[in-house]
PDB file of C-alpha atoms and ligand atoms in Angstrom:
ATOM      1  CA  UNK Q   1     120.769  97.455  73.750  1.00 34.00           C
ATOM      2  CA  UNK Q   2     117.374  95.745  73.956  1.00 37.00           C
ATOM      3  CA  UNK Q   3     113.980  97.033  75.037  1.00 39.00           C
ATOM      4  CA  UNK Q   4     114.474  96.020  78.653  1.00 40.00           C
ATOM      5  CA  UNK Q   5     117.221  98.632  79.020  1.00 41.00           C
ATOM      6  CA  UNK Q   6     114.894 101.523  78.259  1.00 43.00           C
ATOM      7  CA  UNK Q   7     113.539 103.653  81.105  1.00 46.00           C
ATOM      8  CA  UNK Q   8     109.818 103.035  80.594  1.00 50.00           C
ATOM      9  CA  UNK Q   9     107.756 100.272  82.177  1.00 51.00           C
ATOM     10  CA  UNK Q  10     107.914  96.899  80.536  1.00 49.00           C
ATOM     11  CA  UNK Q  11     104.719  94.900  80.741  1.00 49.00           C
ATOM     12  CA  UNK Q  12     104.961  91.205  80.072  1.00 49.00           C
ATOM     13  CA  UNK Q  13     102.683  90.322  77.181  1.00 48.00           C
ATOM     14  CA  UNK Q  14     102.223  86.716  78.307  1.00 51.00           C
ATOM     15  CA  UNK Q  15      98.975  86.406  80.202  1.00 66.00           C
ATOM     16  CA  UNK Q  16      97.846  83.910  82.790  1.00 93.00           C
ATOM     17  CA  UNK Q  17     100.930  83.601  84.978  1.00 96.00           C
ATOM     18  CA  UNK Q  18      98.727  83.894  88.064  1.00 97.00           C
ATOM     19  CA  UNK Q  19      95.687  82.113  86.666  1.00 96.00           C
ATOM     20  CA  UNK Q  20      93.455  80.749  89.410  1.00 96.00           C
ATOM     21  CA  UNK Q  21      95.354  82.466  92.231  1.00 98.00           C
ATOM     22  CA  UNK Q  22      93.737  84.579  94.945  1.00 98.00           C
ATOM     23  CA  UNK Q  23      95.838  87.596  95.912  1.00 98.00           C
ATOM     24  CA  UNK Q  24      95.672  90.234  98.612  1.00 99.00           C
ATOM     25  CA  UNK Q  25      97.569  93.459  97.916  1.00 99.00           C
ATOM     26  CA  UNK Q  26      97.906  96.088 100.645  1.00 99.00           C
ATOM     27  CA  UNK Q  27      98.146  99.704  99.584  1.00 98.00           C
ATOM     28  CA  UNK Q  28      96.615  98.531  96.309  1.00 98.00           C
ATOM     29  CA  UNK Q  29      94.896 101.852  95.697  1.00 98.00           C
ATOM     30  CA  UNK Q  30      97.872 103.790  94.395  1.00 98.00           C
ATOM     31  CA  UNK Q  31     101.488 103.740  93.314  1.00 98.00           C
ATOM     32  CA  UNK Q  32     103.294 100.415  93.231  1.00 98.00           C
ATOM     33  CA  UNK Q  33     100.435  98.530  94.902  1.00 98.00           C
ATOM     34  CA  UNK Q  34      97.954  99.704  92.306  1.00 98.00           C
ATOM     35  CA  UNK Q  35     100.252  98.827  89.407  1.00 98.00           C
ATOM     36  CA  UNK Q  36     100.648  95.361  90.943  1.00 98.00           C
ATOM     37  CA  UNK Q  37      96.902  94.963  91.504  1.00 98.00           C
ATOM     38  CA  UNK Q  38      96.235  95.733  87.843  1.00 98.00           C
ATOM     39  CA  UNK Q  39      99.089  93.519  86.620  1.00 98.00           C
ATOM     40  CA  UNK Q  40      98.207  90.560  88.864  1.00 98.00           C
ATOM     41  CA  UNK Q  41      94.598  90.781  87.643  1.00 98.00           C
ATOM     42  CA  UNK Q  42      95.719  90.920  83.996  1.00 97.00           C
ATOM     43  CA  UNK Q  43      97.710  87.776  84.710  1.00 97.00           C
ATOM     44  CA  UNK Q  44      94.602  85.964  85.904  1.00 97.00           C
ATOM     45  CA  UNK Q  45      94.642  86.481  89.668  1.00 98.00           C
ATOM     46  CA  UNK Q  46      91.568  87.484  91.637  1.00 98.00           C
ATOM     47  CA  UNK Q  47      92.676  90.498  93.641  1.00 98.00           C
ATOM     48  CA  UNK Q  48      91.655  91.928  97.002  1.00 99.00           C
ATOM     49  CA  UNK Q  49      92.647  95.584  97.059  1.00 99.00           C
ATOM     50  CA  UNK Q  50      93.304  96.233 100.765  1.00 99.00           C
ATOM     51  CA  UNK Q  51      93.577 100.000 101.045  1.00 98.00           C
ATOM     52  CA  UNK Q  52      92.970 102.599 103.735  1.00 98.00           C
ATOM     53  CA  UNK Q  53      91.539 105.233 101.362  1.00 98.00           C
ATOM     54  CA  UNK Q  54      88.207 104.087  99.883  1.00 98.00           C
ATOM     55  CA  UNK Q  55      88.292 106.384  96.845  1.00 98.00           C
ATOM     56  CA  UNK Q  56      91.666 104.936  95.813  1.00 98.00           C
ATOM     57  CA  UNK Q  57      90.677 101.340  96.517  1.00 98.00           C
ATOM     58  CA  UNK Q  58      87.456 101.656  94.536  1.00 98.00           C
ATOM     59  CA  UNK Q  59      89.181 103.330  91.628  1.00 98.00           C
ATOM     60  CA  UNK Q  60      91.723 100.498  91.422  1.00 98.00           C
ATOM     61  CA  UNK Q  61      88.908  97.943  91.377  1.00 98.00           C
ATOM     62  CA  UNK Q  62      87.055  99.898  88.686  1.00 98.00           C
ATOM     63  CA  UNK Q  63      90.201  99.937  86.534  1.00 98.00           C
ATOM     64  CA  UNK Q  64      90.709  96.192  86.983  1.00 98.00           C
ATOM     65  CA  UNK Q  65      87.089  95.409  86.148  1.00 97.00           C
ATOM     66  CA  UNK Q  66      87.240  97.667  83.094  1.00 97.00           C
ATOM     67  CA  UNK Q  67      90.116  95.474  81.854  1.00 95.00           C
ATOM     68  CA  UNK Q  68      88.024  92.339  82.424  1.00 96.00           C
ATOM     69  CA  UNK Q  69      89.727  91.328  85.667  1.00 97.00           C
ATOM     70  CA  UNK Q  70      88.293  90.295  89.031  1.00 98.00           C
ATOM     71  CA  UNK Q  71      88.850  92.374  92.144  1.00 98.00           C
ATOM     72  CA  UNK Q  72      87.155  93.802  95.188  1.00 98.00           C
ATOM     73  CA  UNK Q  73      87.997  96.589  97.602  1.00 99.00           C
ATOM     74  CA  UNK Q  74      88.302  95.967 101.308  1.00 99.00           C
ATOM     75  CA  UNK Q  75      88.965  99.012 103.456  1.00 98.00           C
ATOM     76  CA  UNK Q  76      91.977  98.127 105.557  1.00 99.00           C
ATOM     77  CA  UNK Q  77      94.309  99.814 107.970  1.00 99.00           C
ATOM     78  CA  UNK Q  78      97.348  97.547 108.089  1.00 99.00           C
ATOM     79  CA  UNK Q  79      98.443  99.058 111.404  1.00 99.00           C
ATOM     80  CA  UNK Q  80      95.308  97.695 113.121  1.00 99.00           C
ATOM     81  CA  UNK Q  81      95.226  94.006 113.928  1.00 99.00           C
ATOM     82  CA  UNK Q  82      91.418  93.661 113.770  1.00 99.00           C
ATOM     83  CA  UNK Q  83      91.311  95.449 110.415  1.00 99.00           C
ATOM     84  CA  UNK Q  84      93.951  93.136 108.930  1.00 99.00           C
ATOM     85  CA  UNK Q  85      92.162  90.058 110.236  1.00 98.00           C
ATOM     86  CA  UNK Q  86      88.893  91.277 108.679  1.00 98.00           C
ATOM     87  CA  UNK Q  87      90.585  91.986 105.336  1.00 99.00           C
ATOM     88  CA  UNK Q  88      92.093  88.505 105.198  1.00 99.00           C
ATOM     89  CA  UNK Q  89      88.787  86.908 106.201  1.00 98.00           C
ATOM     90  CA  UNK Q  90      86.903  88.971 103.605  1.00 98.00           C
ATOM     91  CA  UNK Q  91      89.340  87.808 100.913  1.00 98.00           C
ATOM     92  CA  UNK Q  92      88.982  84.161 101.855  1.00 98.00           C
ATOM     93  CA  UNK Q  93      85.195  84.368 101.957  1.00 98.00           C
ATOM     94  CA  UNK Q  94      85.134  86.084  98.572  1.00 98.00           C
ATOM     95  CA  UNK Q  95      87.660  83.910  96.718  1.00 98.00           C
ATOM     96  CA  UNK Q  96      87.466  80.713  98.812  1.00 98.00           C
ATOM     97  CA  UNK Q  97      91.222  80.797  99.535  1.00 98.00           C
ATOM     98  CA  UNK Q  98      94.326  82.953  99.686  1.00 98.00           C
ATOM     99  CA  UNK Q  99      97.473  82.126  97.662  1.00 98.00           C
ATOM    100  CA  UNK Q 100      99.385  85.404  97.355  1.00 98.00           C
ATOM    101  CA  UNK Q 101     100.107  88.341  99.642  1.00 99.00           C
ATOM    102  CA  UNK Q 102     101.860  91.496  98.449  1.00 99.00           C
ATOM    103  CA  UNK Q 103     102.658  93.728 101.437  1.00 99.00           C
ATOM    104  CA  UNK Q 104     102.984  97.059  99.687  1.00 98.00           C
ATOM    105  CA  UNK Q 105     101.336  99.615 102.012  1.00 98.00           C
ATOM    106  CA  UNK Q 106     104.112 101.690 103.499  1.00 98.00           C
ATOM    107  CA  UNK Q 107     106.308 104.689 103.008  1.00 97.00           C
ATOM    108  CA  UNK Q 108     108.659 107.085 104.715  1.00 95.00           C
ATOM    109  CA  UNK Q 109     107.881 110.338 106.488  1.00 95.00           C
ATOM    110  CA  UNK Q 110     109.482 113.603 105.300  1.00 94.00           C
ATOM    111  CA  UNK Q 111     110.106 114.236 109.034  1.00 95.00           C
ATOM    112  CA  UNK Q 112     112.267 111.114 109.327  1.00 95.00           C
ATOM    113  CA  UNK Q 113     115.811 111.990 110.378  1.00 95.00           C
ATOM    114  CA  UNK Q 114     118.933 110.964 112.251  1.00 95.00           C
ATOM    115  CA  UNK Q 115     118.435 108.815 115.350  1.00 97.00           C
ATOM    116  CA  UNK Q 116     119.426 111.726 117.598  1.00 97.00           C
ATOM    117  CA  UNK Q 117     117.013 114.189 116.005  1.00 97.00           C
ATOM    118  CA  UNK Q 118     113.937 112.317 114.869  1.00 97.00           C
ATOM    119  CA  UNK Q 119     110.649 112.705 116.734  1.00 98.00           C
ATOM    120  CA  UNK Q 120     109.488 109.520 118.406  1.00 98.00           C
ATOM    121  CA  UNK Q 121     106.048 110.078 116.872  1.00 98.00           C
ATOM    122  CA  UNK Q 122     107.740 109.465 113.487  1.00 98.00           C
ATOM    123  CA  UNK Q 123     109.177 106.252 114.940  1.00 98.00           C
ATOM    124  CA  UNK Q 124     105.737 105.085 116.075  1.00 98.00           C
ATOM    125  CA  UNK Q 125     103.981 105.906 112.797  1.00 98.00           C
ATOM    126  CA  UNK Q 126     106.689 104.497 110.492  1.00 98.00           C
ATOM    127  CA  UNK Q 127     107.368 101.313 112.411  1.00 98.00           C
ATOM    128  CA  UNK Q 128     103.652 100.764 112.697  1.00 98.00           C
ATOM    129  CA  UNK Q 129     102.899 101.254 108.990  1.00 98.00           C
ATOM    130  CA  UNK Q 130     105.932  99.589 107.427  1.00 98.00           C
ATOM    131  CA  UNK Q 131     106.935  96.873 109.885  1.00 99.00           C
ATOM    132  CA  UNK Q 132     103.914  96.098 112.050  1.00 99.00           C
ATOM    133  CA  UNK Q 133     101.629  96.271 108.994  1.00 99.00           C
ATOM    134  CA  UNK Q 134     103.756  93.722 107.149  1.00 99.00           C
ATOM    135  CA  UNK Q 135     103.986  91.537 110.262  1.00 99.00           C
ATOM    136  CA  UNK Q 136     100.220  91.579 110.862  1.00 99.00           C
ATOM    137  CA  UNK Q 137      99.333  90.736 107.270  1.00 99.00           C
ATOM    138  CA  UNK Q 138     101.701  87.753 107.361  1.00 99.00           C
ATOM    139  CA  UNK Q 139     100.275  86.719 110.729  1.00 99.00           C
ATOM    140  CA  UNK Q 140      96.735  86.413 109.326  1.00 99.00           C
ATOM    141  CA  UNK Q 141      97.464  85.394 105.721  1.00 99.00           C
ATOM    142  CA  UNK Q 142      99.936  82.556 106.316  1.00 98.00           C
ATOM    143  CA  UNK Q 143      97.477  80.132 107.973  1.00 98.00           C
ATOM    144  CA  UNK Q 144      95.210  80.439 104.917  1.00 98.00           C
ATOM    145  CA  UNK Q 145      98.124  79.848 102.558  1.00 98.00           C
ATOM    146  CA  UNK Q 146      98.998  76.703 104.489  1.00 98.00           C
ATOM    147  CA  UNK Q 147      95.379  75.630 104.100  1.00 98.00           C
ATOM    148  CA  UNK Q 148      95.584  76.342 100.351  1.00 97.00           C
ATOM    149  CA  UNK Q 149      98.598  74.020 100.091  1.00 98.00           C
ATOM    150  CA  UNK Q 150     101.158  76.772  99.539  1.00 98.00           C
ATOM    151  CA  UNK Q 151     101.613  80.299  98.312  1.00 98.00           C
ATOM    152  CA  UNK Q 152     103.892  83.279  98.040  1.00 98.00           C
ATOM    153  CA  UNK Q 153     104.466  86.436 100.055  1.00 99.00           C
ATOM    154  CA  UNK Q 154     106.189  89.487  98.588  1.00 99.00           C
ATOM    155  CA  UNK Q 155     107.235  92.205 101.011  1.00 99.00           C
ATOM    156  CA  UNK Q 156     108.011  95.732  99.903  1.00 98.00           C
ATOM    157  CA  UNK Q 157     111.308  96.779 101.431  1.00 98.00           C
ATOM    158  CA  UNK Q 158     113.678  99.432 100.102  1.00 98.00           C
ATOM    159  CA  UNK Q 159     117.206  99.961  98.897  1.00 97.00           C
ATOM    160  CA  UNK Q 160     117.566 101.813 102.211  1.00 95.00           C
ATOM    161  CA  UNK Q 161     117.550  98.387 103.905  1.00 97.00           C
ATOM    162  CA  UNK Q 162     120.754  97.415 102.102  1.00 97.00           C
ATOM    163  CA  UNK Q 163     122.968 100.391 102.818  1.00 93.00           C
ATOM    164  CA  UNK Q 164     123.763 102.237 106.014  1.00 86.00           C
ATOM    165  CA  UNK Q 165     123.842 105.705 104.611  1.00 76.00           C
ATOM    166  CA  UNK Q 166     120.209 106.658 104.418  1.00 79.00           C
ATOM    167  CA  UNK Q 167     119.563 109.627 106.720  1.00 88.00           C
ATOM    168  CA  UNK Q 168     115.969 108.479 107.311  1.00 94.00           C
ATOM    169  CA  UNK Q 169     116.895 106.269 110.241  1.00 96.00           C
ATOM    170  CA  UNK Q 170     113.430 105.054 111.213  1.00 97.00           C
ATOM    171  CA  UNK Q 171     112.421 104.068 107.671  1.00 97.00           C
ATOM    172  CA  UNK Q 172     115.803 102.400 107.159  1.00 97.00           C
ATOM    173  CA  UNK Q 173     115.340 100.387 110.363  1.00 98.00           C
ATOM    174  CA  UNK Q 174     111.790  99.382 109.433  1.00 98.00           C
ATOM    175  CA  UNK Q 175     112.718  98.271 105.907  1.00 98.00           C
ATOM    176  CA  UNK Q 176     115.806  96.451 107.218  1.00 98.00           C
ATOM    177  CA  UNK Q 177     113.635  94.576 109.675  1.00 98.00           C
ATOM    178  CA  UNK Q 178     111.343  93.589 106.807  1.00 98.00           C
ATOM    179  CA  UNK Q 179     114.316  91.889 105.120  1.00 98.00           C
ATOM    180  CA  UNK Q 180     115.104  89.985 108.339  1.00 98.00           C
ATOM    181  CA  UNK Q 181     111.452  89.043 108.790  1.00 99.00           C
ATOM    182  CA  UNK Q 182     111.328  87.874 105.166  1.00 99.00           C
ATOM    183  CA  UNK Q 183     114.244  85.493 105.771  1.00 98.00           C
ATOM    184  CA  UNK Q 184     112.793  84.187 109.026  1.00 99.00           C
ATOM    185  CA  UNK Q 185     109.408  83.503 107.454  1.00 99.00           C
ATOM    186  CA  UNK Q 186     111.017  81.887 104.408  1.00 99.00           C
ATOM    187  CA  UNK Q 187     112.789  79.466 106.726  1.00 98.00           C
ATOM    188  CA  UNK Q 188     109.746  78.728 108.830  1.00 98.00           C
ATOM    189  CA  UNK Q 189     107.190  78.238 106.040  1.00 98.00           C
ATOM    190  CA  UNK Q 190     109.132  76.538 103.225  1.00 98.00           C
ATOM    191  CA  UNK Q 191     107.905  73.194 104.540  1.00 98.00           C
ATOM    192  CA  UNK Q 192     104.387  74.451 103.855  1.00 98.00           C
ATOM    193  CA  UNK Q 193     105.278  75.247 100.239  1.00 98.00           C
ATOM    194  CA  UNK Q 194     105.213  78.979 100.910  1.00 98.00           C
ATOM    195  CA  UNK Q 195     107.888  81.292  99.512  1.00 98.00           C
ATOM    196  CA  UNK Q 196     108.622  84.684 101.092  1.00 99.00           C
ATOM    197  CA  UNK Q 197     110.719  87.338  99.335  1.00 99.00           C
ATOM    198  CA  UNK Q 198     111.338  91.061  99.542  1.00 99.00           C
ATOM    199  CA  UNK Q 199     111.920  93.812  96.984  1.00 99.00           C
ATOM    200  CA  UNK Q 200     114.468  96.491  97.870  1.00 98.00           C
ATOM    201  CA  UNK Q 201     113.411  99.296  95.603  1.00 98.00           C
ATOM    202  CA  UNK Q 202     115.167 102.369  94.311  1.00 96.00           C
ATOM    203  CA  UNK Q 203     113.166 105.537  93.732  1.00 96.00           C
ATOM    204  CA  UNK Q 204     109.854 104.974  92.011  1.00 97.00           C
ATOM    205  CA  UNK Q 205     107.740 107.575  90.284  1.00 97.00           C
ATOM    206  CA  UNK Q 206     104.604 107.528  92.443  1.00 97.00           C
ATOM    207  CA  UNK Q 207     102.494 110.573  93.296  1.00 96.00           C
ATOM    208  CA  UNK Q 208     103.556 110.464  96.956  1.00 94.00           C
ATOM    209  CA  UNK Q 209     107.247 110.455  96.078  1.00 94.00           C
ATOM    210  CA  UNK Q 210     106.884 112.992  93.260  1.00 95.00           C
ATOM    211  CA  UNK Q 211     105.087 115.417  95.572  1.00 94.00           C
ATOM    212  CA  UNK Q 212     107.307 114.953  98.622  1.00 93.00           C
ATOM    213  CA  UNK Q 213     110.814 114.090  97.528  1.00 91.00           C
ATOM    214  CA  UNK Q 214     110.857 114.783  93.820  1.00 92.00           C
ATOM    215  CA  UNK Q 215     111.891 112.919  90.700  1.00 94.00           C
ATOM    216  CA  UNK Q 216     114.682 113.646  88.219  1.00 93.00           C
ATOM    217  CA  UNK Q 217     114.274 117.194  86.946  1.00 93.00           C
ATOM    218  CA  UNK Q 218     111.349 117.958  89.268  1.00 93.00           C
ATOM    219  CA  UNK Q 219     111.917 118.882  92.922  1.00 92.00           C
ATOM    220  CA  UNK Q 220     109.392 117.881  95.591  1.00 93.00           C
ATOM    221  CA  UNK Q 221     107.923 119.888  98.485  1.00 93.00           C
ATOM    222  CA  UNK Q 222     110.463 118.833 101.096  1.00 90.00           C
ATOM    223  CA  UNK Q 223     114.248 118.931 100.947  1.00 83.00           C
ATOM    224  CA  UNK Q 224     115.496 115.675  99.410  1.00 82.00           C
ATOM    225  CA  UNK Q 225     118.509 114.503 101.422  1.00 78.00           C
ATOM    226  CA  UNK Q 226     119.472 112.137  98.604  1.00 82.00           C
ATOM    227  CA  UNK Q 227     119.466 114.704  95.767  1.00 88.00           C
ATOM    228  CA  UNK Q 228     117.653 112.707  93.142  1.00 92.00           C
ATOM    229  CA  UNK Q 229     119.419 114.322  90.166  1.00 94.00           C
ATOM    230  CA  UNK Q 230     122.860 113.482  91.564  1.00 93.00           C
ATOM    231  CA  UNK Q 231     121.775 109.910  92.303  1.00 93.00           C
ATOM    232  CA  UNK Q 232     120.491 109.347  88.797  1.00 95.00           C
ATOM    233  CA  UNK Q 233     123.768 110.598  87.348  1.00 96.00           C
ATOM    234  CA  UNK Q 234     125.658 107.991  89.394  1.00 96.00           C
ATOM    235  CA  UNK Q 235     123.046 105.223  89.136  1.00 97.00           C
ATOM    236  CA  UNK Q 236     121.028 105.634  85.918  1.00 96.00           C
ATOM    237  CA  UNK Q 237     118.804 102.614  86.701  1.00 97.00           C
ATOM    238  CA  UNK Q 238     117.960 103.783  90.247  1.00 96.00           C
ATOM    239  CA  UNK Q 239     114.767 105.575  89.174  1.00 97.00           C
ATOM    240  CA  UNK Q 240     111.797 103.676  87.791  1.00 98.00           C
ATOM    241  CA  UNK Q 241     108.059 103.414  87.358  1.00 98.00           C
ATOM    242  CA  UNK Q 242     105.504 101.585  89.541  1.00 98.00           C
ATOM    243  CA  UNK Q 243     105.162  98.969  86.791  1.00 98.00           C
ATOM    244  CA  UNK Q 244     108.862  98.096  87.158  1.00 98.00           C
ATOM    245  CA  UNK Q 245     108.221  97.003  90.758  1.00 98.00           C
ATOM    246  CA  UNK Q 246     104.928  95.357  89.817  1.00 98.00           C
ATOM    247  CA  UNK Q 247     106.803  93.199  87.283  1.00 98.00           C
ATOM    248  CA  UNK Q 248     109.248  92.047  89.971  1.00 98.00           C
ATOM    249  CA  UNK Q 249     106.403  91.328  92.393  1.00 98.00           C
ATOM    250  CA  UNK Q 250     104.676  89.327  89.646  1.00 98.00           C
ATOM    251  CA  UNK Q 251     107.809  87.283  89.018  1.00 98.00           C
ATOM    252  CA  UNK Q 252     108.284  86.570  92.728  1.00 98.00           C
ATOM    253  CA  UNK Q 253     104.603  85.683  93.155  1.00 98.00           C
ATOM    254  CA  UNK Q 254     104.554  83.405  90.111  1.00 98.00           C
ATOM    255  CA  UNK Q 255     105.829  79.861  89.702  1.00 97.00           C
ATOM    256  CA  UNK Q 256     108.668  81.265  87.580  1.00 97.00           C
ATOM    257  CA  UNK Q 257     110.343  82.071  90.913  1.00 98.00           C
ATOM    258  CA  UNK Q 258     109.653  78.673  92.465  1.00 97.00           C
ATOM    259  CA  UNK Q 259     113.283  78.228  93.544  1.00 97.00           C
ATOM    260  CA  UNK Q 260     113.525  81.675  95.125  1.00 98.00           C
ATOM    261  CA  UNK Q 261     112.710  82.209  98.777  1.00 98.00           C
ATOM    262  CA  UNK Q 262     114.237  84.296 101.555  1.00 99.00           C
ATOM    263  CA  UNK Q 263     115.656  86.697  98.979  1.00 98.00           C
ATOM    264  CA  UNK Q 264     115.847  90.466  99.163  1.00 98.00           C
ATOM    265  CA  UNK Q 265     115.966  91.545  95.527  1.00 98.00           C
ATOM    266  CA  UNK Q 266     117.986  94.753  95.113  1.00 98.00           C
ATOM    267  CA  UNK Q 267     115.864  96.578  92.521  1.00 98.00           C
ATOM    268  CA  UNK Q 268     117.771  99.792  93.091  1.00 97.00           C
ATOM    269  CA  UNK Q 269     119.748 100.169  89.886  1.00 97.00           C
ATOM    270  CA  UNK Q 270     122.928  98.933  91.543  1.00 97.00           C
ATOM    271  CA  UNK Q 271     123.027 101.635  94.216  1.00 95.00           C
ATOM    272  CA  UNK Q 272     123.547  99.071  96.976  1.00 95.00           C
ATOM    273  CA  UNK Q 273     126.221  97.263  94.930  1.00 96.00           C
ATOM    274  CA  UNK Q 274     128.705  99.854  93.670  1.00 95.00           C
TER     275      UNK Q 274
HETATM  276  N1  NAD V   1     108.069 104.977  95.653  1.00 75.89           N
HETATM  277  C1  NAD V   1     109.325 104.761  96.029  1.00 75.89           C
HETATM  278  O1  NAD V   1     110.273 105.465  95.610  1.00 75.89           O
HETATM  279  C2  NAD V   1     109.648 103.634  96.959  1.00 75.89           C
HETATM  280  C3  NAD V   1     111.007 103.282  97.150  1.00 75.89           C
HETATM  281  C4  NAD V   1     111.320 102.228  98.009  1.00 75.89           C
HETATM  282  C5  NAD V   1     110.280 101.533  98.637  1.00 75.89           C
HETATM  283  N2  NAD V   1     108.997 101.923  98.432  1.00 75.89           N
HETATM  284  C6  NAD V   1     107.950 101.184  99.156  1.00 75.89           C
HETATM  285  O2  NAD V   1     106.966 100.743  98.256  1.00 75.89           O
HETATM  286  C7  NAD V   1     105.691 100.762  98.890  1.00 75.89           C
HETATM  287  C8  NAD V   1     104.711 101.556  98.066  1.00 75.89           C
HETATM  288  O3  NAD V   1     105.217 102.858  97.859  1.00 75.89           O
HETATM  289  P1  NAD V   1     104.457 103.889  96.901  1.00 75.89           P
HETATM  290  O4  NAD V   1     105.414 104.961  96.547  1.00 75.89           O
HETATM  291  O5  NAD V   1     103.749 103.155  95.824  1.00 75.89           O
HETATM  292  O6  NAD V   1     103.397 104.516  97.931  1.00 75.89           O
HETATM  293  P2  NAD V   1     101.959 105.154  97.701  1.00 75.89           P
HETATM  294  O7  NAD V   1     101.777 106.161  98.784  1.00 75.89           O
HETATM  295  O8  NAD V   1     101.771 105.575  96.280  1.00 75.89           O
HETATM  296  O9  NAD V   1     100.982 103.920  97.949  1.00 75.89           O
HETATM  297  C9  NAD V   1     100.793 103.417  99.230  1.00 75.89           C
HETATM  298  C10 NAD V   1      99.334 103.086  99.393  1.00 75.89           C
HETATM  299  O10 NAD V   1      99.158 102.562 100.721  1.00 75.89           O
HETATM  300  C11 NAD V   1      98.002 103.151 101.283  1.00 75.89           C
HETATM  301  N3  NAD V   1      98.123 103.125 102.733  1.00 75.89           N
HETATM  302  C12 NAD V   1      98.771 104.031 103.519  1.00 75.89           C
HETATM  303  N4  NAD V   1      98.642 103.693 104.808  1.00 75.89           N
HETATM  304  C13 NAD V   1      97.922 102.553 104.843  1.00 75.89           C
HETATM  305  C14 NAD V   1      97.448 101.730 105.890  1.00 75.89           C
HETATM  306  N5  NAD V   1      97.700 102.016 107.173  1.00 75.89           N
HETATM  307  N6  NAD V   1      96.728 100.626 105.581  1.00 75.89           N
HETATM  308  C15 NAD V   1      96.448 100.325 104.278  1.00 75.89           C
HETATM  309  N7  NAD V   1      96.848 101.088 103.250  1.00 75.89           N
HETATM  310  C16 NAD V   1      97.577 102.184 103.529  1.00 75.89           C
HETATM  311  C17 NAD V   1      97.966 104.548 100.715  1.00 75.89           C
HETATM  312  O11 NAD V   1      96.665 105.131 100.806  1.00 75.89           O
HETATM  313  C18 NAD V   1      98.424 104.317  99.286  1.00 75.89           C
HETATM  314  O12 NAD V   1      97.337 104.028  98.431  1.00 75.89           O
HETATM  315  C19 NAD V   1     105.934 101.307 100.296  1.00 75.89           C
HETATM  316  O13 NAD V   1     106.071 100.229 101.179  1.00 75.89           O
HETATM  317  C20 NAD V   1     107.232 102.067 100.153  1.00 75.89           C
HETATM  318  O14 NAD V   1     107.925 102.173 101.366  1.00 75.89           O
HETATM  319  C21 NAD V   1     108.660 102.929  97.601  1.00 75.89           C
END
């Protein structure tokens, strides 16, 4: 078995796969978004870290600059149209263009539940963050990508979008809609040389998930309806690190994926397949 089968993150040693590209990454201050911001910058992209929490956004930029990369922080609330428009405009004025968008801000609520039980305030917050946020960022970024002559969008969905059994019904609906939106945008913008793909992730070891839902061998603060230890027994590749998702986002954003658009990549260790 080769290196790629081990559990730890695998960082591609080849540099420059995004050389000269201008990227905007939402939720770039922590977790998967931060890993992607650092990786994209190491691969030569200039990165706008669009993040709601300034301390996280600034710390991501500091880390990128310490590695010799180029980045800036733009405080952004992806649920607010004016904020998204400002973030996109700030990126274009800083870098002169926009080539890549990684819609990563998002997440589920521990209060999410069955359709008959869930509070409608959870519906509003989750749909707003996961679906509306993704929609708004595409709305304002795509015209600039057309102007740049092409580009790539990567949307963060979830393995929950690919199976009907998740008990978090609002999150499942939001991430499913992101897959549908991804396909619709891929069809509409291919003629502008823009690719749009989604990542349907398994469980990833981020602070938010560790604290709330738990990781193998370490329970979180709220009851985990999936039972992470049982899942990992059945699907050993279901659990990964932020860098695992960042590597997939890098591939989809790079020219290596130039024939791939409208895809929802099941990066869930096979859980949606068997
Ligand atoms: N971690 C997982 O197990 C997992 C699994 C499947 C899908 N995902 C998806 O991957 C994405 C990232 O997940 P993560 O675990 O890295 O989350 P995270 O909480 O570590 O990172 C999300 C970042 O987004 C920021 N953010 C929150 N609301 C925002 C807003 N309104 N505007 C701008 N930024 C905002 C947060 O401050 C945070 O820095 C999410 O879309 C999530 O649904 C994660």
